[in-house]
Every structure is written in structure tokens, then in C-alpha cells.
XYZ file of C-alpha atoms in Angstrom:
718
model
C -5.567 -34.445 6.320
C -2.386 -32.312 7.515
C -3.765 -29.089 6.863
C -7.172 -29.924 8.472
C -5.187 -30.913 11.600
C -3.029 -27.663 11.707
C -6.338 -25.784 11.160
C -8.038 -27.347 14.216
C -4.962 -26.897 16.091
C -4.820 -23.273 15.323
C -8.519 -22.493 16.327
C -7.735 -24.731 19.513
C -4.637 -22.679 20.117
C -6.437 -19.383 19.931
C -9.230 -20.588 22.290
C -6.409 -21.529 24.692
C -4.680 -18.568 24.427
C -1.366 -19.332 22.723
C -0.827 -22.596 21.648
C 1.979 -23.585 19.292
C 1.344 -25.230 15.993
C 4.023 -27.071 13.744
C 3.228 -25.862 10.197
C 4.730 -27.791 7.084
C 2.771 -26.850 4.086
C 4.496 -28.226 1.235
C 2.280 -26.689 -1.249
C 3.006 -23.088 -0.078
C 6.885 -23.811 -0.138
C 6.624 -24.646 -3.986
C 4.454 -21.973 -4.698
C 6.836 -19.488 -2.716
C 10.204 -20.965 -4.242
C 8.782 -19.710 -7.602
C 8.147 -16.136 -6.163
C 11.579 -16.106 -4.396
C 13.274 -16.840 -7.603
C 11.997 -13.619 -8.902
C 12.865 -11.292 -6.250
C 16.024 -9.667 -7.939
C 18.445 -9.833 -5.084
C 20.988 -12.284 -3.996
C 20.742 -14.169 -0.713
C 24.065 -16.063 -0.552
C 24.281 -18.854 1.997
C 27.722 -19.446 3.485
C 27.341 -22.727 5.672
C 30.824 -21.574 7.084
C 29.091 -18.600 8.717
C 26.512 -19.780 10.798
C 23.819 -17.398 12.487
C 20.923 -18.675 14.382
C 18.901 -21.911 14.251
C 15.474 -20.328 14.684
C 13.935 -16.848 14.462
C 10.666 -15.487 15.657
C 9.234 -13.048 13.273
C 7.286 -10.472 15.480
C 5.012 -9.100 12.587
C 2.435 -10.492 10.238
C 1.687 -9.861 6.205
C 4.081 -9.170 3.703
C 6.941 -8.338 5.745
C 6.801 -11.352 7.866
C 6.631 -13.506 4.438
C 9.360 -11.305 3.054
C 11.823 -12.396 6.177
C 10.846 -15.924 6.173
C 11.972 -16.244 2.761
C 15.521 -15.202 3.440
C 15.502 -17.402 6.608
C 14.476 -20.601 4.584
C 17.377 -19.623 1.984
C 19.789 -19.526 5.027
C 18.560 -22.367 6.701
C 17.016 -21.044 9.682
C 13.843 -22.306 10.894
C 11.168 -19.561 11.561
C 8.071 -19.175 14.072
C 5.248 -16.911 13.275
C 3.133 -15.121 15.508
C -0.595 -14.142 14.958
C -3.790 -13.144 16.082
C -7.037 -15.299 16.279
C -8.128 -13.680 12.753
C -4.833 -14.331 11.248
C -4.739 -17.911 12.053
C -4.961 -18.705 8.288
C -2.685 -15.939 6.876
C 0.264 -16.756 4.401
C 2.726 -15.833 6.923
C 1.274 -18.486 9.356
C 1.577 -21.032 6.786
C 4.919 -20.298 5.424
C 6.718 -20.494 8.875
C 7.640 -23.458 10.363
C 6.022 -22.959 13.736
C 3.300 -20.563 14.782
C 1.716 -19.287 17.772
C -1.552 -17.367 18.392
C -0.767 -14.229 20.778
C -4.086 -12.888 21.172
C -7.317 -11.419 19.414
C -7.463 -9.313 16.541
C -6.968 -5.675 17.995
C -3.150 -5.082 17.766
C -2.685 -3.941 21.534
C -3.951 -7.567 22.507
C -1.740 -9.418 19.978
C 1.210 -8.037 17.784
C 1.907 -5.413 20.444
C 1.257 -8.102 23.212
C 4.811 -7.932 24.909
C 4.086 -10.612 27.525
C 2.371 -13.309 24.873
C 5.204 -12.709 22.599
C 7.896 -13.247 25.231
C 6.269 -16.261 26.540
C 6.189 -17.831 22.808
C 9.730 -17.049 22.308
C 10.832 -18.749 25.518
C 8.567 -21.837 24.454
C 9.717 -22.289 21.137
C 13.538 -21.550 21.946
C 13.763 -18.904 19.389
C 17.246 -17.456 19.475
C 16.512 -14.137 17.790
C 13.765 -11.930 16.869
C 13.190 -10.016 13.581
C 10.411 -7.430 14.340
C 9.984 -6.313 10.439
C 8.503 -2.479 10.292
C 5.687 -1.203 12.553
C 4.230 -2.735 15.437
C 7.312 -3.428 17.979
C 10.202 -2.636 15.352
C 11.183 0.444 17.187
C 10.102 -0.437 20.797
C 13.036 0.008 23.066
C 11.135 -1.864 25.747
C 10.837 -4.665 23.589
C 14.490 -4.599 22.807
C 15.582 -4.465 26.253
C 13.388 -7.251 27.273
C 14.844 -9.704 24.669
C 18.268 -8.572 25.866
C 17.735 -9.471 29.421
C 16.540 -12.850 28.228
C 19.366 -13.717 26.023
C 17.556 -13.303 22.720
C 19.214 -11.160 20.031
C 17.053 -8.308 18.671
C 17.659 -8.426 14.813
C 17.884 -4.311 14.619
C 20.020 -1.774 16.259
C 21.095 -1.487 20.052
C 18.497 -0.152 22.354
C 20.391 3.166 22.950
C 19.969 3.807 18.803
C 16.285 3.070 19.035
C 15.772 5.396 21.924
C 17.915 7.953 20.441
C 16.590 7.812 16.848
C 13.198 6.996 17.924
C 12.602 10.098 19.696
C 12.511 12.973 16.886
C 13.303 15.550 19.687
C 16.540 13.807 20.637
C 17.533 12.466 17.142
C 17.408 16.161 15.983
C 19.753 17.260 18.561
C 21.930 14.614 17.702
C 21.786 15.231 14.229
C 22.713 18.760 14.736
C 25.736 17.717 16.798
C 26.636 15.401 14.191
C 26.846 18.389 11.700
C 23.470 16.986 9.822
C 21.298 19.638 8.116
C 18.358 19.892 10.115
C 14.980 21.814 9.770
C 14.241 24.862 11.789
C 11.888 24.062 14.801
C 11.287 23.520 18.426
C 13.413 21.277 20.059
C 11.268 20.487 22.952
C 8.013 18.743 23.760
C 4.878 20.538 23.127
C 2.736 20.708 26.435
C -0.808 21.268 25.208
C -2.859 23.162 22.340
C -2.030 26.715 23.746
C 1.601 25.918 23.908
C 1.446 24.420 20.298
C -0.138 27.938 19.020
C 2.392 29.942 20.724
C 5.602 27.863 19.472
C 4.050 27.871 15.802
C 3.665 31.509 15.715
C 7.246 31.678 16.752
C 8.424 29.555 14.174
C 6.281 31.124 11.584
C 3.465 29.352 9.303
C 3.239 26.677 7.893
C 4.250 24.160 10.724
C 4.600 20.373 10.861
C 3.161 18.930 14.064
C 4.414 15.387 14.312
C 4.452 12.535 16.908
C 7.886 12.277 18.695
C 7.928 8.594 18.507
C 6.005 8.175 15.243
C 6.519 7.180 11.655
C 4.605 6.183 8.651
C 2.595 9.180 8.110
C 0.712 8.871 11.553
C 0.291 11.496 14.224
C 1.484 13.967 11.632
C -0.619 17.298 10.666
C 0.278 20.581 8.674
C -1.066 23.898 10.324
C -1.262 26.971 8.341
C -3.163 28.985 11.239
C -3.721 28.799 15.041
C -7.016 26.972 14.530
C -5.496 24.271 12.494
C -2.528 23.962 14.981
C -5.015 23.369 17.616
C -6.991 20.763 15.729
C -3.630 19.428 14.571
C -2.385 18.874 18.239
C -5.717 17.101 19.212
C -5.395 14.486 16.224
C -1.709 14.034 16.240
C -1.501 13.305 20.026
C -4.475 10.870 19.805
C -3.029 9.049 16.872
C 0.036 9.196 18.388
C -1.145 7.474 21.644
C -2.944 4.959 19.742
C -0.191 4.132 17.165
C 2.874 4.268 19.430
C 1.657 4.263 22.935
C 3.217 7.935 23.262
C 1.438 11.172 22.781
C 4.330 13.382 22.900
C 4.596 15.781 19.912
C 7.217 18.222 18.513
C 6.580 21.122 15.931
C 9.081 22.202 13.167
C 8.902 24.405 10.008
C 7.044 22.836 7.273
C 9.131 22.625 4.095
C 6.656 23.672 1.313
C 6.835 21.680 -2.079
C 9.791 19.607 -1.176
C 10.896 16.223 -2.247
C 11.115 13.344 0.373
C 14.360 11.515 -0.436
C 15.611 8.946 1.814
C 19.155 7.326 2.158
C 19.476 3.705 3.246
C 22.204 2.869 5.473
C 23.698 -0.425 6.983
C 26.001 -0.596 9.997
C 27.723 -3.262 12.030
C 29.001 -3.965 15.429
C 32.689 -3.070 14.418
C 32.364 0.758 13.561
C 31.618 0.162 10.010
C 28.669 2.031 8.252
C 27.870 2.221 4.664
C 25.079 4.432 2.506
C 23.224 2.171 0.145
C 22.077 4.934 -2.267
C 18.788 6.835 -1.933
C 15.139 6.264 -2.625
C 12.633 8.692 -3.918
C 9.350 8.831 -1.940
C 7.875 12.056 -2.966
C 4.374 10.460 -4.116
C 2.351 10.497 -0.903
C -1.012 10.774 0.368
C -1.663 11.667 3.929
C 2.030 11.753 4.464
C 2.291 8.178 3.601
C 4.153 6.958 0.740
C 2.537 5.595 -2.569
C 5.015 5.192 -5.181
C 8.757 4.999 -4.599
C 11.775 4.374 -6.965
C 15.392 4.314 -6.854
C 17.448 5.968 -7.637
C 16.151 9.652 -7.679
C 15.844 11.358 -11.055
C 16.754 14.360 -9.097
C 20.089 13.727 -7.232
C 23.490 14.563 -9.025
C 26.478 12.451 -7.875
C 27.678 15.315 -5.448
C 24.336 15.686 -3.600
C 23.840 11.978 -3.639
C 27.362 11.478 -1.646
C 26.918 14.434 0.604
C 23.462 13.121 1.890
C 25.044 9.620 2.191
C 27.857 10.973 4.021
C 25.510 12.960 6.484
C 23.376 9.629 6.867
C 26.397 7.502 7.729
C 27.744 10.513 10.180
C 24.238 10.295 12.085
C 24.429 6.447 12.345
C 27.900 6.457 13.466
C 26.992 9.310 16.202
C 24.711 6.592 17.830
C 26.778 3.563 17.033
C 24.182 2.308 14.633
C 24.396 -1.488 14.093
C 21.808 -2.703 11.466
C 19.778 -1.802 8.535
C 18.159 1.758 9.055
C 17.013 4.745 6.741
C 17.920 8.405 6.990
C 15.134 10.414 5.629
C 15.696 13.973 4.323
C 13.336 16.872 2.546
C 14.853 18.159 -0.287
C 13.876 21.787 -1.656
C 13.959 22.727 -5.550
C 17.836 23.881 -5.020
C 18.836 20.578 -3.735
C 19.361 21.687 -0.368
C 18.508 18.786 2.261
C 17.188 18.661 5.893
C 17.195 15.932 8.049
C 13.716 14.541 8.752
C 13.950 11.542 10.942
C 15.901 8.094 11.044
C 13.764 4.873 11.049
C 15.857 2.376 12.971
C 14.109 -0.669 11.043
C 13.635 -2.407 7.829
C 11.815 0.318 5.459
C 8.560 -0.763 3.899
C 10.151 0.279 0.493
C 13.553 -1.760 0.831
C 12.852 -3.941 -2.134
C 13.803 -0.935 -4.576
C 17.295 -0.543 -2.902
C 17.513 -4.625 -3.107
C 17.134 -4.427 -6.913
C 19.663 -1.833 -7.871
C 22.289 -2.904 -5.271
C 21.653 -6.747 -5.244
C 21.946 -7.093 -1.676
C 19.512 -8.772 0.430
C 18.899 -6.544 3.561
C 17.371 -9.045 5.542
C 20.217 -11.170 5.258
C 22.644 -8.364 6.117
C 20.575 -7.733 9.553
C 20.841 -11.099 10.424
C 24.676 -11.215 9.910
C 25.087 -7.977 11.504
C 22.969 -9.291 14.360
C 25.044 -12.251 14.857
C 28.219 -10.230 15.097
C 29.887 -10.383 11.690
C 31.266 -7.306 10.224
C 29.998 -6.126 6.815
C 31.133 -7.872 3.921
C 31.085 -4.870 1.555
C 33.050 -1.609 1.278
C 31.522 1.533 -0.015
C 33.078 1.364 -3.138
C 31.397 -1.833 -3.913
C 27.906 -0.365 -3.454
C 26.318 0.186 -6.942
C 23.581 1.591 -8.789
C 22.358 -0.936 -11.395
C 19.530 -0.044 -13.403
C 16.273 1.357 -11.964
C 13.259 0.146 -9.434
C 10.005 1.398 -8.956
C 7.657 0.033 -6.282
C 3.715 0.552 -6.137
C 2.047 0.022 -2.662
C -1.261 -1.801 -3.653
C -3.842 -0.976 -1.077
C -7.403 -2.026 -0.451
C -8.456 1.307 -0.556
C -10.938 3.652 -2.504
C -8.707 6.119 -4.791
C -11.639 8.063 -5.531
C -12.006 9.147 -1.757
C -9.089 11.295 -0.581
C -6.707 9.494 -2.835
C -7.350 6.383 -0.595
C -9.952 5.427 2.192
C -9.605 2.033 3.467
C -11.808 -0.849 1.617
C -12.418 -4.166 3.761
C -13.488 -7.506 2.196
C -12.541 -10.930 1.047
C -10.505 -11.588 -1.867
C -12.594 -13.590 -4.028
C -10.122 -13.614 -6.987
C -6.399 -12.888 -6.786
C -3.712 -13.388 -9.327
C -0.351 -11.649 -9.349
C 1.476 -10.563 -12.508
C 4.510 -12.700 -12.081
C 4.427 -13.470 -15.755
C 5.786 -10.155 -16.673
C 9.549 -10.065 -16.824
C 11.407 -8.436 -13.799
C 8.521 -8.057 -11.638
C 8.996 -8.574 -7.561
C 5.760 -8.802 -5.383
C 6.028 -8.763 -1.813
C 2.582 -9.964 -0.457
C 1.111 -11.680 2.450
C -2.085 -12.700 0.955
C -3.717 -15.184 -1.142
C -7.037 -15.624 -2.970
C -9.611 -15.854 0.185
C -7.778 -13.650 2.403
C -9.910 -11.190 4.461
C -8.821 -7.642 4.500
C -9.961 -6.280 7.769
C -10.339 -3.084 9.654
C -7.722 -4.125 12.174
C -4.521 -3.699 9.947
C -3.022 -2.141 7.492
C -5.071 -2.423 3.969
C -1.899 -3.016 1.907
C -2.193 -6.059 -0.297
C 1.005 -5.930 -1.540
C 4.456 -4.055 -2.964
C 4.587 -4.349 -6.733
C 8.181 -3.760 -7.820
C 9.628 -3.697 -11.298
C 12.924 -3.456 -12.507
C 14.761 -2.581 -15.669
C 18.129 -1.119 -17.138
C 16.612 2.382 -17.457
C 13.813 4.062 -15.817
C 11.543 4.012 -18.863
C 11.863 0.330 -19.019
C 11.060 -0.125 -15.368
C 7.867 2.229 -15.691
C 6.806 0.536 -18.933
C 7.058 -3.074 -17.139
C 5.107 -1.367 -14.383
C 2.283 -0.611 -16.667
C 2.231 -4.123 -17.852
C 2.284 -5.217 -14.287
C -0.750 -3.081 -13.072
C -2.986 -4.154 -16.097
C -1.943 -7.672 -15.399
C -2.804 -7.783 -11.667
C -6.137 -9.302 -10.713
C -7.748 -8.372 -7.547
C -11.371 -9.031 -7.038
C -13.479 -8.597 -3.885
C -12.290 -5.297 -2.346
C -11.771 -2.017 -3.834
C -8.024 -1.281 -4.702
C -5.787 1.694 -5.940
C -4.695 0.531 -9.033
C -6.392 2.920 -11.093
C -4.380 5.633 -9.028
C -1.087 4.135 -9.334
C -1.555 3.605 -13.308
C -2.267 7.016 -13.644
C 0.489 8.574 -11.590
C 3.388 6.479 -13.510
C 2.151 7.562 -16.925
C 1.407 11.160 -15.932
C 3.837 13.567 -17.896
C 5.233 15.215 -14.762
C 5.988 11.849 -13.226
C 7.764 10.662 -16.280
C 9.812 13.629 -16.314
C 10.744 13.219 -12.718
C 8.747 16.606 -11.801
C 7.494 15.668 -8.533
C 7.138 16.777 -4.900
C 5.233 15.781 -1.914
C 2.357 17.769 -3.232
C 2.118 15.746 -6.547
C -1.386 14.305 -5.854
C -3.185 17.240 -4.714
C -1.657 19.548 -7.648
C -2.390 17.010 -10.139
C -5.784 16.192 -9.208
C -6.718 19.252 -7.093
C -10.688 18.176 -7.219
C -9.859 14.798 -6.202
C -8.862 11.534 -8.324
C -11.627 10.806 -10.852
C -9.977 7.812 -12.747
C -8.633 8.106 -16.234
C -9.714 10.619 -18.663
C -10.164 8.857 -21.829
C -9.081 10.505 -24.851
C -11.407 10.161 -28.098
C -9.382 7.301 -29.601
C -9.321 5.361 -25.982
C -13.199 6.245 -25.755
C -13.764 4.582 -29.009
C -11.519 1.727 -28.024
C -13.443 0.914 -24.926
C -16.590 1.154 -26.615
C -15.324 -1.273 -29.296
C -14.173 -3.575 -26.695
C -17.386 -3.560 -24.974
C -19.538 -4.307 -28.026
C -17.041 -7.282 -28.992
C -17.387 -8.732 -25.328
C -21.136 -8.562 -25.779
C -21.335 -10.350 -29.011
C -18.353 -13.203 -28.074
C -20.561 -13.714 -24.727
C -23.756 -14.042 -27.023
C -22.257 -16.417 -29.367
C -20.549 -18.577 -26.502
C -24.144 -18.971 -25.022
C -25.411 -20.163 -28.247
C -22.609 -22.798 -28.496
C -23.345 -26.737 -28.177
C -20.582 -28.797 -26.902
C -22.273 -31.885 -28.379
C -23.092 -30.426 -32.006
C -24.265 -33.622 -33.595
C -26.546 -34.797 -30.859
C -28.047 -31.707 -29.980
C -27.840 -28.975 -33.067
C -31.287 -27.371 -33.442
C -32.661 -26.753 -37.117
C -30.297 -25.165 -39.297
C -30.729 -21.302 -39.829
C -28.637 -18.541 -41.040
C -25.827 -17.592 -38.748
C -25.933 -14.170 -37.665
C -22.869 -11.960 -39.057
C -23.676 -8.552 -37.859
C -25.138 -6.830 -34.743
C -26.509 -3.248 -33.988
C -25.948 -2.383 -30.455
C -26.516 0.752 -28.344
C -23.480 1.285 -25.777
C -24.057 3.572 -22.816
C -20.615 4.704 -21.286
C -20.552 7.565 -18.745
C -23.666 9.649 -19.661
C -23.255 8.921 -23.507
C -25.171 6.409 -25.695
C -23.391 5.351 -28.675
C -24.445 3.565 -31.747
C -22.052 0.283 -32.179
C -22.215 -2.031 -35.104
C -20.235 -5.276 -34.572
C -19.570 -7.367 -37.597
C -17.884 -10.756 -36.866
C -14.877 -11.725 -38.861
C -13.575 -15.427 -37.723
C -12.092 -14.732 -34.380
C -12.198 -11.061 -34.821
C -14.483 -8.197 -34.949
C -14.914 -5.046 -37.020
C -16.589 -2.623 -34.934
C -18.085 0.626 -36.236
C -18.037 3.233 -33.656
C -19.419 6.876 -34.150
C -18.311 6.449 -37.826
C -14.978 4.977 -37.461
C -14.362 1.291 -37.784
C -11.951 -0.286 -35.542
C -10.669 -4.259 -35.642
C -10.877 -6.123 -32.511
C -9.119 -9.466 -31.975
C -8.863 -11.837 -29.103
C -8.943 -15.310 -28.241
C -12.110 -14.647 -26.514
C -11.571 -16.508 -23.618
C -14.020 -15.245 -21.331
C -13.557 -17.402 -18.545
C -10.180 -16.061 -18.004
C -9.887 -12.899 -15.660
C -7.540 -11.444 -18.148
C -8.470 -10.905 -21.604
C -5.699 -9.647 -24.049
C -7.215 -7.715 -27.334
C -5.796 -5.987 -30.085
C -7.468 -2.945 -31.149
C -6.644 -1.425 -34.472
C -2.974 -3.066 -33.917
C -2.769 -1.705 -30.387
C -2.406 -4.669 -27.710
C -4.390 -3.970 -24.483
C -4.703 -6.304 -21.663
C -8.767 -5.549 -20.215
C -10.589 -7.238 -17.471
C -14.408 -8.009 -17.423
C -14.952 -7.714 -13.913
C -18.788 -8.511 -14.131
C -21.434 -8.699 -16.601
C -25.105 -9.752 -16.254
C -27.997 -10.473 -18.638
C -29.199 -6.745 -18.613
C -25.954 -5.696 -20.461
C -24.350 -3.970 -17.832
C -20.484 -4.585 -17.481
C -17.630 -3.223 -15.513
C -14.583 -3.315 -17.504
C -11.247 -2.446 -16.220
C -9.169 -0.653 -19.250
C -5.939 1.324 -18.543
C -6.211 0.730 -14.948
C -9.564 2.364 -14.478
C -13.179 0.643 -14.091
C -15.705 1.842 -16.135
C -19.456 0.980 -16.088
C -20.637 0.001 -19.455
C -24.146 -1.088 -20.572
C -24.549 -2.778 -24.022
C -28.095 -3.239 -25.514
C -29.519 -4.328 -28.937
C -31.116 -1.593 -30.588
C -34.488 -3.015 -29.948
C -33.700 -3.421 -26.378
C -32.264 -0.023 -26.154
C -35.748 1.419 -27.521
C -37.815 -0.463 -25.164
C -35.590 0.255 -22.151
C -36.552 4.027 -22.599
C -40.174 3.165 -20.986
C -38.648 1.490 -18.113
C -38.949 3.451 -14.794
C -35.967 5.090 -13.133
C -34.806 4.344 -9.676
C -35.301 7.477 -7.547
C -31.840 8.534 -5.840
C -31.832 7.911 -2.198
C -31.844 11.501 -0.452
C -29.014 11.736 1.877
C -29.065 15.234 2.516
C -30.150 14.716 5.982
C -27.881 11.954 6.888
C -24.173 11.503 7.645
C -22.998 8.213 6.518
C -19.401 6.803 7.240
C -16.873 6.976 4.369
C -15.216 3.924 5.273
C -15.394 0.937 7.614
C -13.536 1.643 10.990
C -14.275 2.359 14.606
C -15.920 5.477 16.333
C -13.548 7.257 18.553
C -15.659 10.308 19.375
C -19.284 11.750 18.952
C -19.312 15.451 19.239
C -23.312 15.979 19.155
C -26.490 14.821 20.903
C -30.072 14.638 19.704
C -31.089 18.264 19.642
C -27.843 19.688 19.202
C -27.472 22.822 16.603
C -24.874 22.376 14.232
C -23.196 24.393 11.465
C -21.867 23.391 8.211
C -18.380 22.014 8.322
C -18.570 21.489 12.248
C -16.955 18.407 13.430
C -19.523 15.937 14.514
C -17.712 12.484 14.602
C -14.299 10.882 14.519
C -13.902 7.648 12.940
C -10.542 5.673 13.038
C -9.754 3.076 10.356
C -6.164 1.490 10.310
C -4.877 3.771 12.977
C -5.627 6.850 11.138
C -8.064 9.106 12.790
C -10.773 10.998 10.181
C -12.864 13.925 11.325
C -16.432 14.034 9.760
C -18.030 17.224 9.458
C -21.803 18.248 9.257
C -22.613 19.136 5.470
C -25.133 21.466 6.239
C -26.604 23.670 9.355
C -29.290 22.459 11.225
C -30.437 20.233 14.161
C -29.584 16.851 14.768
C -32.454 14.294 15.221
C -30.740 11.009 15.742
C -27.243 9.571 16.789
C -26.972 5.903 15.791
C -23.717 5.122 17.216
C -21.393 5.569 20.339
C -17.715 5.599 20.727
C -16.113 2.215 20.219
C -18.716 1.042 17.716
C -17.483 -0.621 14.911
C -19.036 0.754 11.646
C -19.121 -0.116 8.015
C -19.102 2.120 4.723
C -22.052 3.824 4.044
C -23.492 3.209 7.665
C -25.911 5.951 8.924
C -24.000 7.867 12.049
C -26.074 10.869 12.318
C -29.422 12.202 11.169
C -30.309 15.830 10.681
C -33.491 17.878 10.703
């Protein structure tokens, strides 16, 4: 009854605008106490060191949940804010109180300063933790909090201003004798000015938002045309994401590593560097896989980078957790990129190797306590790797957003030394309004090899149904020989997959394993369907039990003869002349199916199967479409009519769900192949869509501001 009351209160609250609900979900607390016990860092609560009675978290999703966990261990009550579509979100249920601050669009909810300030006043929150993104680096928000006597859990306003502006931060870095990238230190006025500056610096150049971060508002340009286009898109994305369209241009360091230093400062002039994070695996300038420490740095380079990061922090009297990002070339020369004045997305890997709780440290510093550690106290214990699990289609530009409802969701917490920071649960919706991150999956080991092996296990045991996800890409990255050797740069993905990601390319042995597994699942399903629960009452007339099945299995474009012979709970499967033994408990109701194939243990997932023999099997991270038929059914299937593929040559469809930013054509317009005709924004990233052939536009099915789904027809051509 309590849950129903809260749900009704939330619905009413959003209708009224900003009502506050008291949320006490015992079931969620018990669930998350288990998760907290596996986080691989230490939160030590000292009752003699009081901090705050109540903290408001000005964020959502996994980072809001992460902050709430530490607050609970410190005995601090929490207030969650949410949009109307997030009323049933996990962070809302975990918090002690919650308030709706507006409708789904971020500018009307999570960026709605007035609504958030009103909630702070009404709830009596003494401090605000902004997480990352949204208002975390918004100096106006920090200023308003200070004016109201509310503590901002982050650096002082002057540090946010100085480091949040990439132009000013670069000048400060130079003065602090931090290595910087050659470039233009002023604001770019317009596209023509951008071209002039780019020519002076020399191509290639990086165009980036002055107030930006997270890969948004960034473009690489190799010539004048790309500079003009990059200026347009970067300024639009910057305005949309940060409310500030100022841009800067600097030399693009080709083939670098992206390595960052975690720093921690207090209000007493102390600052530490907490080692590095390797963040070179990226797509569209956004990180996908991170690890700590880096395989590339030697102790001397690590110390030099750490000391420069601390020098920069001290130059602006920095007092909180922050991150100084560097580009590092093949000769270990490093250059200041930017400083993020907030908790970083990938902070868990640092917590794993140091044992520190960075959220707790931020809260302590905000209250005015000095750091409890010296530089010599900061260790590197073991190795940690983080994979960002996104609701994305990795086969489209290494990951275009996917939306939907999580019909089934099970985190691999049974795997040892696994930490998962998530803000979703089974039944949660992944919408077009927010970042498509599902979770941050972190594994830890005494060595890098151990951490990588656990990551493979965790990815194989992760159950995500209802949305397309990027686990196939993540698993292939972490087992790739170049990644295993540590031979990586920010160009890793386009270099390894120059034609785009295609999924795992199976070896001959793996191909046979999959065919044998599919045949075994087919027979196990068949036998289960023939089983009577009450054999004595319903058993049919006795007949000889079938022991062998001759099957035809289609995988990709190939058809294979497979013979399955039953041996108790296992099967001997003959595939293309080779016999494999496949053993399992054959619990087909479980989303995870452990199988042993010729003494090799695998975890497979049968995502779907139907009466026509079609199966979707997740094997070694990639989902394969398999069709299993009896020999007779396969012969008869040859006479079935094939569905004629739809002709899509005359239409432009949306490759992802999102909103239409602009339409560059009208009915009757003549276009050439490659010409931009439409721009779609998804999760604050703008994507230019071009005509696939030259011709005349006959129909335009959308207008700026429209919400479109994946596959929706946008424009038709003659």
C-alpha cells in the first residue's frame, strides 16, 4: 500500500508542478545494500566528524544512485529531483525524499534552476551534490546556492569559471607551467574566422566548445569545408548542451592517448593526485572503456603528470574532486586538454585501485575538513577496468542511441570482484531525453589480465532485454590483441574496424560450437515440450524414445547438416564431420545458459526462439540469428515463397530515435549525393543525414521539432 501511495503522490506532484514525496522503500534499500557491499572502496563513517543532515542530489540515473549510497553510509538524508517521466526511477525510490521539477526536456527539469532552488528551500537541504553533467559545472547555480547559504559540493565558483572556460583554463595552465596544445587562445567569431584560425594553426584542428565536455560540441576538421561544418555543428551542440555557443580551435594531436589525472583538493591549500585513468577507447570523442592504471605510463611520467595536475589545481585554489585531462603522444609527451571541475563518470576505477570513496571525500571537503591523506598514502593496488554499457546499436557508427523498455534485466553481481553503478531496473524506460547509459560495469583484479578475464565473464553474464545494447562491441574490444597488449590510441575503434563494427568474426571452432549449441537447444526444447508433469495420469501409449535427430541449421548465409544424439543430459553433436559433446542443465527458463562444449565452458543466452525454428543466440557477446529445422522441414522450406526486400533506395529514414533540428530541402528541391538534407538530435548529439543519391525531393515527412523513431521515413526522392 505504501508504494501505491507514493506513486499516486508522485503523479499528483508532477501535475501540481513540484510536490515533494517522502519515499521509504525498504525493499530497495535491502537490494542496494547488497550492491554497496561489492563496490570495492571504503566509506568510513566517523560520528565525531559531522557533515550535513540532508543533501539534495541535482542529477538522475546511476550517478544519483551512486551519491545516495555514500550518503546513506554517512548517515545523511537525501533528496532526489526528477522529471515527470522519471517519477518511478531508481534514484527517486532510493532517496528519502523526492520532488518533481518539471517535464521531460532537461531545460525544463534537471536544468530548471528556479524549480531546483525552490525544492532546496522547501526540503531544508543544507548542501547540493550535482553529480556530473547537467548543473555540475554551472557557475550560476553554484553562485545562487552560496547566496542562499547552501553548500555546493564541488569547487568554488571562481574555479568553475576558470577551468570551465577552455580558453581561460588554457591561459592559466600555461602560467602554471603545465604543458599545453598549440592553438588559438581567443573566442572564434564565426565560420570564416574559424577557417582563418585553422589555416594559421595548420590542419588538422580540433574545434571544441569553450564551456563543453563529455564529447559534445567537438569536431575534427581536416580542411576548410570541414571547419565550416564543424563550426556550425559544434556551436549548435554547445548551445543546446551548455547554454554557451563559444568555441575555440587548437591543433589536433593525431593518434594520441587520452590519459587523465584524478585530483583532490581541500580548502586548506592541500591537493593530491590520485593516479591516472586510461580513457583512449572512444567513439565520437566519448569514452567507452576506461582503466586504471594505464599500461603506458612509467613512474616518472606518472609523477610528472600528477605534479602538473596538482599545480593547475593549486593555481585556482581548487577544493574538491576534479580531473585534469591530457593527450599523450607515442613518445610520452603530454599536453593539457581540459579540467573537469566535477566528479568524473569513470571515477569508480580510481576508487578500486586506491580504496578511497571520492563522493565521501567531496562531502568532507565541502564541509571544510582537511584531506585525511598525504601523497605518499595514495596507492596503486591492482587493476580496474570499466565498460560503459549503453542502450546503443554498436553496428551503427559504433553506437547510435536505442530506446525502449527493459523487459528483462539482471546484473552479473554473482561474478567476483564486479562493481556495477546503475540507475535502472527491470521495467525502466530508456528514452530519447537523456543519456542512453544503462550502467558502468567495473571489474577489479590483482593484475590487468585478471581484471580483463572477469570483464569477459561479467559481460557474458549480463542480461539486458528490450533495448539494443553495446555489449557485443565492449566484449570484442577487451579481447582484441591490441587492447590486451595495451597498444591503443583514441583512434583504436576506426583503426581496428575501418568498415564499422560487424560483430565477432567466428573462428572455425567457434562456428561449430555455435551450431552444436543451437542444435542442442532445439532438441532440449523439443523434449521439454513432450514432457508430462503427471506421467502416471497422462502418459500416452508407450513408444520408442527418440535418441537421434538429423537437423539443418542455417547460420549467416550457410546451411549445415547437424546430427544430435542424446546421452542423458548431454548431447553428442556432429557438425560438418566433427563430433562435439554439449553438456548443460538445460534450464531453458533461465536467461543464462551455462554450457560445456568439448570441455570448453561458455555462457550463452537464447534471446528468443519460435515454432519456425528461428533463434537469437548471444554467444561470445554477439547475437546471431540461427534457424534450426528438421531435414524434412528444410526440404519443404525450399518451396516457400521468400519475402521480397523493401525498396529503400528512394527514401531517407532516421537511423535512430531523436528530434528533428533542421530540414535543408523542400519538395521539388534538387539534391546531389552526399548533400546534407536533415539534422537529427539524439541525446544532445547532432547527426547530419545526407542524400544517398542525386535526384529530386518528392515529399518531406517531418519538420523541425518533430520527434522521430528509428526507421521513420523522413524524406522521399524521385
